[in-house]
PDB file of C-alpha atoms in Angstrom:
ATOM      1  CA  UNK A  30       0.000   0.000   0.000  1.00 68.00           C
ATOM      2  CA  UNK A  31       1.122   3.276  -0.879  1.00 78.00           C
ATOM      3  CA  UNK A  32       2.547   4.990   2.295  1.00 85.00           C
ATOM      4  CA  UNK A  33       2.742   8.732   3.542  1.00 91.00           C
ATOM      5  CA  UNK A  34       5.971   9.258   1.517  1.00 88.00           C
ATOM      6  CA  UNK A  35       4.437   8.216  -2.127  1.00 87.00           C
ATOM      7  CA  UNK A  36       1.514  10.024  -1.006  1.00 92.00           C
ATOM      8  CA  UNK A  37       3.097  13.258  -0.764  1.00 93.00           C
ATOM      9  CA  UNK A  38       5.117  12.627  -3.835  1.00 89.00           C
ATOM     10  CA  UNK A  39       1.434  12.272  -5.699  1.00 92.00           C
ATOM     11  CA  UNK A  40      -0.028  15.200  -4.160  1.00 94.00           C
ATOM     12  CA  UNK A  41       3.236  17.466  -4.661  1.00 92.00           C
ATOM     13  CA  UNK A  42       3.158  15.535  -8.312  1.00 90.00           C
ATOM     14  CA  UNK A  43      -0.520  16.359  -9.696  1.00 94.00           C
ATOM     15  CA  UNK A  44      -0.833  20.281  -7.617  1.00 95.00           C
ATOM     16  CA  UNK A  45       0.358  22.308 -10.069  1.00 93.00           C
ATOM     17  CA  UNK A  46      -1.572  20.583 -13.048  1.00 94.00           C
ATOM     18  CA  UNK A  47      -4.547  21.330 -10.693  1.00 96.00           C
ATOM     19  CA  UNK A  48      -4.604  24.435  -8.925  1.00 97.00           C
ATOM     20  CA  UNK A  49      -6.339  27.074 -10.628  1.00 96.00           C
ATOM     21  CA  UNK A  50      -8.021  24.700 -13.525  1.00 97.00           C
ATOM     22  CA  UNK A  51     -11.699  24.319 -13.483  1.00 98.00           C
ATOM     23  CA  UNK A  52     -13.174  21.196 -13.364  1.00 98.00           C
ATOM     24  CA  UNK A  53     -14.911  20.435 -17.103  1.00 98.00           C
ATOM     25  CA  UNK A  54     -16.549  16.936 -16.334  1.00 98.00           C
ATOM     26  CA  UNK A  55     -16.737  13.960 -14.238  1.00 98.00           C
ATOM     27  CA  UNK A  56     -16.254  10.206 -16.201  1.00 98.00           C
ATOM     28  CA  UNK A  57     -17.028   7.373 -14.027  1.00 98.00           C
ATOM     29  CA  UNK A  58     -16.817   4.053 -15.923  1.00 97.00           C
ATOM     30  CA  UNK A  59     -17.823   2.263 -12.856  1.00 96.00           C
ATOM     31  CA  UNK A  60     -19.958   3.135  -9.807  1.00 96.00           C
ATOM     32  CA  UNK A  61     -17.411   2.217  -6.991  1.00 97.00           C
ATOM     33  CA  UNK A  62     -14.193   1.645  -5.985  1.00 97.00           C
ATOM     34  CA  UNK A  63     -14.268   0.379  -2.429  1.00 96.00           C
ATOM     35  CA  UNK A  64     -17.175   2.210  -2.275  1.00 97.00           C
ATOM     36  CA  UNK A  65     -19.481   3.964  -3.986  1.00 98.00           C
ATOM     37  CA  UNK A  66     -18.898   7.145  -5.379  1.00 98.00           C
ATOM     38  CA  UNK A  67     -21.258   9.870  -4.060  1.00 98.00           C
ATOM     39  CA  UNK A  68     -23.348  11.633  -6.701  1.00 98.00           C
ATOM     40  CA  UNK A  69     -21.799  14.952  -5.480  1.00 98.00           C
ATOM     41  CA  UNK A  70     -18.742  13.757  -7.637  1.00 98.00           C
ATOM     42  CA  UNK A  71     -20.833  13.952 -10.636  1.00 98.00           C
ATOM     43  CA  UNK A  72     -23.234  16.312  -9.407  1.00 98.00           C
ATOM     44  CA  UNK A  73     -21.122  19.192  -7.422  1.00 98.00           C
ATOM     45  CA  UNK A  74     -17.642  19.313  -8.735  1.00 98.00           C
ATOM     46  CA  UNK A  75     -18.010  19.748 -12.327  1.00 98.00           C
ATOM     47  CA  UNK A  76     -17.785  23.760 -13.128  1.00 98.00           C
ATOM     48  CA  UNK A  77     -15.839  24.449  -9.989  1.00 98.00           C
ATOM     49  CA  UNK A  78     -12.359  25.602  -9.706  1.00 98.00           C
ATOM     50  CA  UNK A  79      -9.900  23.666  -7.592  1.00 98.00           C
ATOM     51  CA  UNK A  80      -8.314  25.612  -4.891  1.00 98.00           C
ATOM     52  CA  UNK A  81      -5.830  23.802  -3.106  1.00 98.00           C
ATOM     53  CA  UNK A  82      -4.871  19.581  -3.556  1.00 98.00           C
ATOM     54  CA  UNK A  83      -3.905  19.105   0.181  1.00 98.00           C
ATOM     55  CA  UNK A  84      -3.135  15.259   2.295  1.00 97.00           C
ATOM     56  CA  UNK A  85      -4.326  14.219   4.977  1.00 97.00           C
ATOM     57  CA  UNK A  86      -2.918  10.628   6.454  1.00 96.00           C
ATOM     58  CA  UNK A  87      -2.752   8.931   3.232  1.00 95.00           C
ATOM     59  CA  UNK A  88      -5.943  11.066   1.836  1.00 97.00           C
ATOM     60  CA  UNK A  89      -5.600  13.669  -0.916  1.00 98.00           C
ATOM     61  CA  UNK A  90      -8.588  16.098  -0.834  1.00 98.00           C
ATOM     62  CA  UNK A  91      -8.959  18.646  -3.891  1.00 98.00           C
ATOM     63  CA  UNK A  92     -10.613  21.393  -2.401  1.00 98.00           C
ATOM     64  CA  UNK A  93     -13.134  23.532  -4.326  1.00 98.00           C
ATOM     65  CA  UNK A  94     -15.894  26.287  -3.190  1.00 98.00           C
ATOM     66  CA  UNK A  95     -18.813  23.336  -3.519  1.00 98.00           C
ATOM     67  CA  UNK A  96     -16.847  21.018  -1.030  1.00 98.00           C
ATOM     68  CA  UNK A  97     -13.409  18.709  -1.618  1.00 98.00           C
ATOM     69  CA  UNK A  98     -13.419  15.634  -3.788  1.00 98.00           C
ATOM     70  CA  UNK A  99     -11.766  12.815  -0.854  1.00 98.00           C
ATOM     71  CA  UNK A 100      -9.276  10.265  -2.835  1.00 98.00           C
ATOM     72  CA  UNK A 101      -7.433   7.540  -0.876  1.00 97.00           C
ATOM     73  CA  UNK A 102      -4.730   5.228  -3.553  1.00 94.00           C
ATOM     74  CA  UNK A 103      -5.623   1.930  -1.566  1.00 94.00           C
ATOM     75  CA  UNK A 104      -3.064  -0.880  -2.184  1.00 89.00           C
ATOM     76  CA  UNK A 105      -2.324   0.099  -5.785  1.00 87.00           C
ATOM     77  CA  UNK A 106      -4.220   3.254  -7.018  1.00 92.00           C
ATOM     78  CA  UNK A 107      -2.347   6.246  -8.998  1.00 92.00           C
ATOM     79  CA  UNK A 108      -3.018   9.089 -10.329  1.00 94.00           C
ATOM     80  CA  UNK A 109      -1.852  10.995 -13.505  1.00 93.00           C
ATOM     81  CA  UNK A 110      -2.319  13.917 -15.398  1.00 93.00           C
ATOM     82  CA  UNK A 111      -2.840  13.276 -18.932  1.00 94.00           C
ATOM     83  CA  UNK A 112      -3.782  14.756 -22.388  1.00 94.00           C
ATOM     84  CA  UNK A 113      -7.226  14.357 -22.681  1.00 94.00           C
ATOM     85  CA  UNK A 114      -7.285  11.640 -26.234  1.00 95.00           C
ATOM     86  CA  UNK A 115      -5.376   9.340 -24.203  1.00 95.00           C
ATOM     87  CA  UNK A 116      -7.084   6.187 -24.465  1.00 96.00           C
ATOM     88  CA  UNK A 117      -8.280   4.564 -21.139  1.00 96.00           C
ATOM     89  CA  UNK A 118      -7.192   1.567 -19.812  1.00 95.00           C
ATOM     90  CA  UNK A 119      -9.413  -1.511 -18.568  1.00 95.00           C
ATOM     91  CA  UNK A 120      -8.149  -0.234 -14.776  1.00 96.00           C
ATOM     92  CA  UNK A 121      -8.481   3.126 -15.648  1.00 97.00           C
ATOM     93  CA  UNK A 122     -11.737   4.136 -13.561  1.00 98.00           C
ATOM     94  CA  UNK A 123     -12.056   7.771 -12.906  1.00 98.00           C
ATOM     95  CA  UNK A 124     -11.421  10.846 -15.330  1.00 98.00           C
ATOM     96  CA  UNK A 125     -11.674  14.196 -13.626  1.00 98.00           C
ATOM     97  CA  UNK A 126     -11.057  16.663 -16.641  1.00 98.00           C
ATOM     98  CA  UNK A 127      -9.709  20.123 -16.734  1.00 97.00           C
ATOM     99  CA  UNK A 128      -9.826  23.049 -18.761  1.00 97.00           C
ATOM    100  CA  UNK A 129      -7.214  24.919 -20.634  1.00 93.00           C
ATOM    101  CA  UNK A 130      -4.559  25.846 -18.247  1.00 85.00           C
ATOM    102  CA  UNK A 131      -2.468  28.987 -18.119  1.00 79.00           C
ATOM    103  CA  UNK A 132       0.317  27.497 -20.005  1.00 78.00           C
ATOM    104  CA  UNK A 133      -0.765  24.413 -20.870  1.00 85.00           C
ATOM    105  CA  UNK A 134      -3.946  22.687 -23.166  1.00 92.00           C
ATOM    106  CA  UNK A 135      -6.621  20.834 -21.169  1.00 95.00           C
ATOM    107  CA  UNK A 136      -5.416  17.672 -19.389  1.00 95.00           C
ATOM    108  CA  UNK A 137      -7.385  14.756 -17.697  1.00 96.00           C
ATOM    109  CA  UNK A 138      -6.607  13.749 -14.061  1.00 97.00           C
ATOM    110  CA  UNK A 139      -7.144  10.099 -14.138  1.00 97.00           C
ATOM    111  CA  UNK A 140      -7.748   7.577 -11.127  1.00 97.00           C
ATOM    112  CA  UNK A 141      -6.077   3.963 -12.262  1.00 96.00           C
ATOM    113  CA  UNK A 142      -6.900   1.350  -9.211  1.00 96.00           C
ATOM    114  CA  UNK A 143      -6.452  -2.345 -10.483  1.00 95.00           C
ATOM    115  CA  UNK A 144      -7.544  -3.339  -7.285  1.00 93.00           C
ATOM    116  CA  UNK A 145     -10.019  -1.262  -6.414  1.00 95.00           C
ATOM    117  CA  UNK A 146      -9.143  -0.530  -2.692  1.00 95.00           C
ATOM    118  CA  UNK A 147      -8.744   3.015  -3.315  1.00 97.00           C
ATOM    119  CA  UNK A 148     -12.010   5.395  -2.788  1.00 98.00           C
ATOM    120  CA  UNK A 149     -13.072   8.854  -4.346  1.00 98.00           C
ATOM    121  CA  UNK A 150     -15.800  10.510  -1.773  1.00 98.00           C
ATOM    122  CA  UNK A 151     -16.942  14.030  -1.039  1.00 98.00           C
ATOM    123  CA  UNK A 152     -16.424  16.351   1.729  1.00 98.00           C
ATOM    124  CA  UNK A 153     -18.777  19.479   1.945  1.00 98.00           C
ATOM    125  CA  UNK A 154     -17.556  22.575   2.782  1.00 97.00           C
ATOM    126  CA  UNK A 155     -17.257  23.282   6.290  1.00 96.00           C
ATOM    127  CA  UNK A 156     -17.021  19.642   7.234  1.00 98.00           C
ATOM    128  CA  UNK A 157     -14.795  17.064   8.094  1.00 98.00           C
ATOM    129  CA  UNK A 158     -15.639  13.183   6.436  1.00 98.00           C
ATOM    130  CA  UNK A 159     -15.839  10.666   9.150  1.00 97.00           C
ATOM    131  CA  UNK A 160     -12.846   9.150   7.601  1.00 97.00           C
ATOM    132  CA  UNK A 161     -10.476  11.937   8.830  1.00 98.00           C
ATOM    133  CA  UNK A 162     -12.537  13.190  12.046  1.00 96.00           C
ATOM    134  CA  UNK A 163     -10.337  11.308  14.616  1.00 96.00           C
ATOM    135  CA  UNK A 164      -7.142  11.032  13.130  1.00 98.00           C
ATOM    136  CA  UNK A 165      -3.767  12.055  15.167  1.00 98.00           C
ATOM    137  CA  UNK A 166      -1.425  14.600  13.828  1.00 98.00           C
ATOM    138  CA  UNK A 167       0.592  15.176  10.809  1.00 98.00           C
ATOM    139  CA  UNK A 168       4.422  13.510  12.144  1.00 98.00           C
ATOM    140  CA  UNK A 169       6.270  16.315  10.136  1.00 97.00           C
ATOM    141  CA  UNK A 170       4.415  18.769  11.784  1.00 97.00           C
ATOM    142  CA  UNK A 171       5.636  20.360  15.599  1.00 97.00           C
ATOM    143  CA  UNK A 172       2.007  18.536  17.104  1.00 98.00           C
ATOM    144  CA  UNK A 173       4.212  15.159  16.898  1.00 98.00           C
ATOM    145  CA  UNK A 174       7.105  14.713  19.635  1.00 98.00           C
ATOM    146  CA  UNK A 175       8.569  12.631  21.671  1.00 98.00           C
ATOM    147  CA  UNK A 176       6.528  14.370  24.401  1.00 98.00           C
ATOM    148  CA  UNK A 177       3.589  12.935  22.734  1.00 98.00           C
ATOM    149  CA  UNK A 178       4.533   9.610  21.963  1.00 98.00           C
ATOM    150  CA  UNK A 179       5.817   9.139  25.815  1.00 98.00           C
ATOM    151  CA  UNK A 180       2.362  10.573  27.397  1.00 98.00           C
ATOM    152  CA  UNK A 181      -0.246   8.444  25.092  1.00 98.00           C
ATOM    153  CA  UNK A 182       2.095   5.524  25.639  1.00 98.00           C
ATOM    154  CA  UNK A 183       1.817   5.275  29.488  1.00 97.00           C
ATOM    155  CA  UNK A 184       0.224   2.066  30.480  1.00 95.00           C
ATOM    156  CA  UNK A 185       0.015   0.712  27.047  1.00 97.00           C
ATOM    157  CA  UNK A 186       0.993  -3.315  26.480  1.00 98.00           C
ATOM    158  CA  UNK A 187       0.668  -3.328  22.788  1.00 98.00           C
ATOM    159  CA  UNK A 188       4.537  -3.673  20.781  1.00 98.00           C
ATOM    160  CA  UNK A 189       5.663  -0.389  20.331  1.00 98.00           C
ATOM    161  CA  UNK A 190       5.723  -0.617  16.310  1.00 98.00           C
ATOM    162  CA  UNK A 191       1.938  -1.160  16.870  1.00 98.00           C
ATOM    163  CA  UNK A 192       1.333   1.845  18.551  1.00 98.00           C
ATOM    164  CA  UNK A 193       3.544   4.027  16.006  1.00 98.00           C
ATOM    165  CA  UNK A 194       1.400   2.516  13.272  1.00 97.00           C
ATOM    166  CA  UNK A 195      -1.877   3.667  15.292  1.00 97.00           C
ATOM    167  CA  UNK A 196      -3.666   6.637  12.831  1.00 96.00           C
ATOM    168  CA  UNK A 197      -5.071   7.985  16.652  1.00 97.00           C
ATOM    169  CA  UNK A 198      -1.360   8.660  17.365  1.00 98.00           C
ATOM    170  CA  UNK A 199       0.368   9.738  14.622  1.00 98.00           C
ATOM    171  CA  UNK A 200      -0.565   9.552  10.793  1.00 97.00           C
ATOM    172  CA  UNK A 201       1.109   8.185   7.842  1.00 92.00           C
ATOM    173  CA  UNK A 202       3.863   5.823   9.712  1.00 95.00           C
ATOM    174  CA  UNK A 203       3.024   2.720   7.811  1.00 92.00           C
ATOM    175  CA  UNK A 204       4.573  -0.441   8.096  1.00 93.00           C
ATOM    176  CA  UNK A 205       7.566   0.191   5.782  1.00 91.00           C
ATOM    177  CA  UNK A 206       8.653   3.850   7.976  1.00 92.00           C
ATOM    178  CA  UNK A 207       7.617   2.565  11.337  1.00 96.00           C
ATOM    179  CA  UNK A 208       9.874  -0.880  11.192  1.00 96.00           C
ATOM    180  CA  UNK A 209      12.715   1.826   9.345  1.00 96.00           C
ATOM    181  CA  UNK A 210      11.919   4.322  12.164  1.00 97.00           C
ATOM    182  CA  UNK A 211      12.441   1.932  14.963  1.00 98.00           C
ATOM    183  CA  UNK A 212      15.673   0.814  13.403  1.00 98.00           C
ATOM    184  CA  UNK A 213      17.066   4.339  13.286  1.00 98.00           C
ATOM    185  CA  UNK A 214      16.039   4.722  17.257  1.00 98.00           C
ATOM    186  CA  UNK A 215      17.327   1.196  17.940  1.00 98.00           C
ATOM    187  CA  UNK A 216      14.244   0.241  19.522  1.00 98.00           C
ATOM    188  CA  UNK A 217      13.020  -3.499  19.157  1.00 98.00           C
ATOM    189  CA  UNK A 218       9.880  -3.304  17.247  1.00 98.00           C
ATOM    190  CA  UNK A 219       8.399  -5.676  19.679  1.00 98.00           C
ATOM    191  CA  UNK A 220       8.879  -4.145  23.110  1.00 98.00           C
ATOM    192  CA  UNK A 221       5.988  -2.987  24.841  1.00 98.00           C
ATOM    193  CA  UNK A 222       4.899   0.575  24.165  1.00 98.00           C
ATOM    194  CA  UNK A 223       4.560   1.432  27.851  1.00 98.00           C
ATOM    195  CA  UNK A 224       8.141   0.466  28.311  1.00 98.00           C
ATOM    196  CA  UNK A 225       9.728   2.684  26.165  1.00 98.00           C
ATOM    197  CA  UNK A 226      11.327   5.897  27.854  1.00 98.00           C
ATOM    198  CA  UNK A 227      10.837   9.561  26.969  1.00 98.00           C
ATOM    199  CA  UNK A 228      14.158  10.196  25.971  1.00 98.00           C
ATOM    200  CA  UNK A 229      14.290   6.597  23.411  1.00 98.00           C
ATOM    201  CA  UNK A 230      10.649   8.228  21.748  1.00 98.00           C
ATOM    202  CA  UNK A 231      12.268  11.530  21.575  1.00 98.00           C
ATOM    203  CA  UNK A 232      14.790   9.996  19.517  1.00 98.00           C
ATOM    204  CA  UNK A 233      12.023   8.004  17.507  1.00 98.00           C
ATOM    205  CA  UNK A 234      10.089  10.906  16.748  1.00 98.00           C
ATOM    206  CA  UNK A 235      13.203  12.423  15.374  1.00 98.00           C
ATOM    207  CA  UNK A 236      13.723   9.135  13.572  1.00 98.00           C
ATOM    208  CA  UNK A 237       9.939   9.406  11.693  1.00 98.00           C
ATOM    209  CA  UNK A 238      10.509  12.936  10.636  1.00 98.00           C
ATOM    210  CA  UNK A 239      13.499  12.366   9.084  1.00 96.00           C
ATOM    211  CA  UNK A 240      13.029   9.291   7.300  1.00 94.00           C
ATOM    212  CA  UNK A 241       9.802  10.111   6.242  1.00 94.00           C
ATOM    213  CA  UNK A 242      11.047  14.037   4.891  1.00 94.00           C
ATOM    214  CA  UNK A 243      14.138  11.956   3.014  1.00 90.00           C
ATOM    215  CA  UNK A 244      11.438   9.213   1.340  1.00 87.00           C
ATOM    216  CA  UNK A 245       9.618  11.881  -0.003  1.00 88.00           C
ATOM    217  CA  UNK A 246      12.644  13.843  -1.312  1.00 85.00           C
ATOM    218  CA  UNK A 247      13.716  10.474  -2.667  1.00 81.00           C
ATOM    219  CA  UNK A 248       9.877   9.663  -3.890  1.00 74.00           C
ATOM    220  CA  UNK A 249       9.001   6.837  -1.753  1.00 62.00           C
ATOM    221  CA  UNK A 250       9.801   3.326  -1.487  1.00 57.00           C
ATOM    222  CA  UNK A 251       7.817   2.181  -4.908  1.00 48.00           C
ATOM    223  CA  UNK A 252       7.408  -1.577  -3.721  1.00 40.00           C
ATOM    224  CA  UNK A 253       5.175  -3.440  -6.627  1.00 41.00           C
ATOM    225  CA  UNK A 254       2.531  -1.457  -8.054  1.00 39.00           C
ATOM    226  CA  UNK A 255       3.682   2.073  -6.879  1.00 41.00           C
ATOM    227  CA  UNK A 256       4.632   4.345  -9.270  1.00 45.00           C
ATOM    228  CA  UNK A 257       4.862   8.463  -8.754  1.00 49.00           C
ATOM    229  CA  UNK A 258       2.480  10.375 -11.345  1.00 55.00           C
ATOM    230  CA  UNK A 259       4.993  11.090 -13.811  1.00 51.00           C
ATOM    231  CA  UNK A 260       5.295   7.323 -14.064  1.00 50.00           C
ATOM    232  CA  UNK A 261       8.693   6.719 -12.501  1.00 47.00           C
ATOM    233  CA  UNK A 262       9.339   4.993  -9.835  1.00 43.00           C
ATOM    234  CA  UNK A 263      10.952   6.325  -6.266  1.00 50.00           C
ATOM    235  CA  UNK A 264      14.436   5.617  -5.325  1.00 45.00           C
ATOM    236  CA  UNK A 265      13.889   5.174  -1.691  1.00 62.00           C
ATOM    237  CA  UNK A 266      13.667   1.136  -1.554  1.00 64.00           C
ATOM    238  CA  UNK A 267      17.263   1.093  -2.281  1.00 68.00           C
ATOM    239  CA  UNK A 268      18.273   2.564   0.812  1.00 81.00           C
ATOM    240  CA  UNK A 269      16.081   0.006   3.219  1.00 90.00           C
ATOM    241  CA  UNK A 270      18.195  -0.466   6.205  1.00 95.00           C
ATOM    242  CA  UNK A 271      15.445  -3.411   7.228  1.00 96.00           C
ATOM    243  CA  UNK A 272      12.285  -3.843   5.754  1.00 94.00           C
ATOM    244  CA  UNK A 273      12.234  -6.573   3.665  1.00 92.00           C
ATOM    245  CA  UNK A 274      15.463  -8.067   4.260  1.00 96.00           C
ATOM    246  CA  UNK A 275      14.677 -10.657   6.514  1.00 98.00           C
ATOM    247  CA  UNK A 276      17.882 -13.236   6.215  1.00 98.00           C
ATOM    248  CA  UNK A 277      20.455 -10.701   4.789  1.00 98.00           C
ATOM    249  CA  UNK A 278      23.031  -9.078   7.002  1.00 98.00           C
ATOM    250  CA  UNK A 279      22.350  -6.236   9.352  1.00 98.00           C
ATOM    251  CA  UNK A 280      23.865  -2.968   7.387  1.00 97.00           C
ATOM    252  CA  UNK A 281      25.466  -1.507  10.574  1.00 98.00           C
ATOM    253  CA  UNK A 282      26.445  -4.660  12.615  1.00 98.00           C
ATOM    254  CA  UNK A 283      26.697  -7.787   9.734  1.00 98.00           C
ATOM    255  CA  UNK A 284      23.828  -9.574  12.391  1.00 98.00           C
ATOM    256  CA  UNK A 285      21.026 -11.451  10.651  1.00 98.00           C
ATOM    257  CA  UNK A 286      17.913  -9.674   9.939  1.00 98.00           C
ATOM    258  CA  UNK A 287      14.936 -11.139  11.487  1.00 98.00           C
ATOM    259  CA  UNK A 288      11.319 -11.155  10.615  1.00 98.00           C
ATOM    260  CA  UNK A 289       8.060 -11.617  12.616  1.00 97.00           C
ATOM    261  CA  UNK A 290       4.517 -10.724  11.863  1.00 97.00           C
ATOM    262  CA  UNK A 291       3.067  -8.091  14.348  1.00 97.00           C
ATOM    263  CA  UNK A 292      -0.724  -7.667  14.205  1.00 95.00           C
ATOM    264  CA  UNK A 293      -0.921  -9.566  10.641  1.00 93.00           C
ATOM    265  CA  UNK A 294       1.927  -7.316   9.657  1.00 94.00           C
ATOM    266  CA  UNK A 295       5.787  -8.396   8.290  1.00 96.00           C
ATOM    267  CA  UNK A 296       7.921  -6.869  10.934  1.00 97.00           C
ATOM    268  CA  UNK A 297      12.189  -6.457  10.469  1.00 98.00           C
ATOM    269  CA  UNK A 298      14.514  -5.570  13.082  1.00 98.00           C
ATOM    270  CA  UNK A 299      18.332  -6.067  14.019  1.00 98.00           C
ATOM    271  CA  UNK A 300      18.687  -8.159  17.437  1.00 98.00           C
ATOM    272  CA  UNK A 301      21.757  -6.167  18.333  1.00 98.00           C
ATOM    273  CA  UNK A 302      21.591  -3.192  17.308  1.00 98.00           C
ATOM    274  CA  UNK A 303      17.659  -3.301  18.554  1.00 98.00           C
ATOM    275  CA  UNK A 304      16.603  -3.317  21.823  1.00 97.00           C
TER     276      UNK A 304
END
């Protein structure tokens, strides 16, 4: 599944192809993704100018005076701006077309999901969709510390990469940046949350800023289907220090990488330089 990282890269990707264009028409060539696609997709956002293509989590929302078209990627969405006589694809579900741009013709954002875990919804203005009401904050923003991570963490038995991974924490630290994360701190993924010490989550949250700001300068990890929306894929993977290299020598210490699955997820860690 795409992470925060490719995410970005998307939403930093498609912005300025978007901001500023008016919205011409709506194609839907089926009625769902993982859900079903609210009328006000077809209904609302045609004719109105997009304002601003923000994330939040893993969501991209384009924002318009009607209300904000809500798009998650699922496991292997992607979106692209193309010229509109492209021809569409059999995966190609979703064909939000734009007007004549300052300096460029009209173009065609389109919504490719092979899968079909992705969504498109609608927000209205003023609100915020149940899917992003009780999220926690951004983790490259100054709401997400050490601080935090140390006082929500108090009493809590779950493994500590399980409560990084927790949306009412912190957004965005999927499984890929969380297991990379805890590397970085040298925290074993599986100790319990509640034993972890301020100053060892200080250094974590330091950890999840960084990596996460140097994937998406990179443009993500691009593991399978993920590619960026100019069609290339992002560099990141290369520099794993742990995910996905269960068997292989530790990078730091030459110590076998391990692997264990923590709440249905593949987890990596070093044994010594871990703990």
């Amino acid at each position: 599944m795409p992470e925060l990282p490719e995410v970005e890269t998307t939403r930093r990707g498609i912005e300025p192809h978007l901001v500023g264009r008016r919205v011409t028409a709506v194609t839907l060539r089926r009625p769902d993704l993982r859900w079903p696609i609210p009328r006000e997709i077809v209904e609302l956002l045609p004719g109105q100018r997009i304002e601003a293509v923000e994330r939040r989590a893993k969501y991209l929302l384009l924002h318009t005076p009607a209300g904000s078209a809500l798009l998650h990627l699922g496991m292997s969405g992607m979106l692209r701006v193309l010229p509109p006589d492209v021809p569409a694809s059999p995966h190609d579900h979703v064909d939000i077309a734009l007007a004549r741009g300052a300096h460029a013709g009209p173009r065609v954002l389109r919504f490719t999901d092979p899968r079909r875990f992705g969504c498109l919804l609608w927000q209205a203005p003023g609100t915020t969709h149940e899917l992003l009401a009780r999220l926690g904050p951004e983790p490259l923003t100054d709401a997400f510390d050490g601080d935090l991570l140390w006082h929500l963490s108090r009493s809590r038995t779950a493994a500590v990469k399980l409560f990084l991974m927790d949306n009412a924490i912190v957004v965005g630290v999927g499984n890929i940046y969380a297991s990379e994360a805890l590397f970085a701190a040298g925290i074993d993924p599986r100790r319990e949350a509640g034993s972890v010490s301020r100053a060892r989550y200080a250094r974590l949250a330091a950890e999840v800023k960084r990596i996460l700001a140097h994937a998406i300068e990179r443009g993500g990890t691009t593991l399978r289907d993920f590619l960026a929306p100019d069609g290339a894929p992002g560099y990141f993977f290369r520099e794993l220090m742990v995910y996905g290299r269960a068997g292989e020598p530790c990078k730091v210490c030459g110590t076998t990488i391990r692997q264990v699955a923590l709440g249905q997820r593949s987890t990596f860690w070093c044994p010594r330089c871990q703990r």
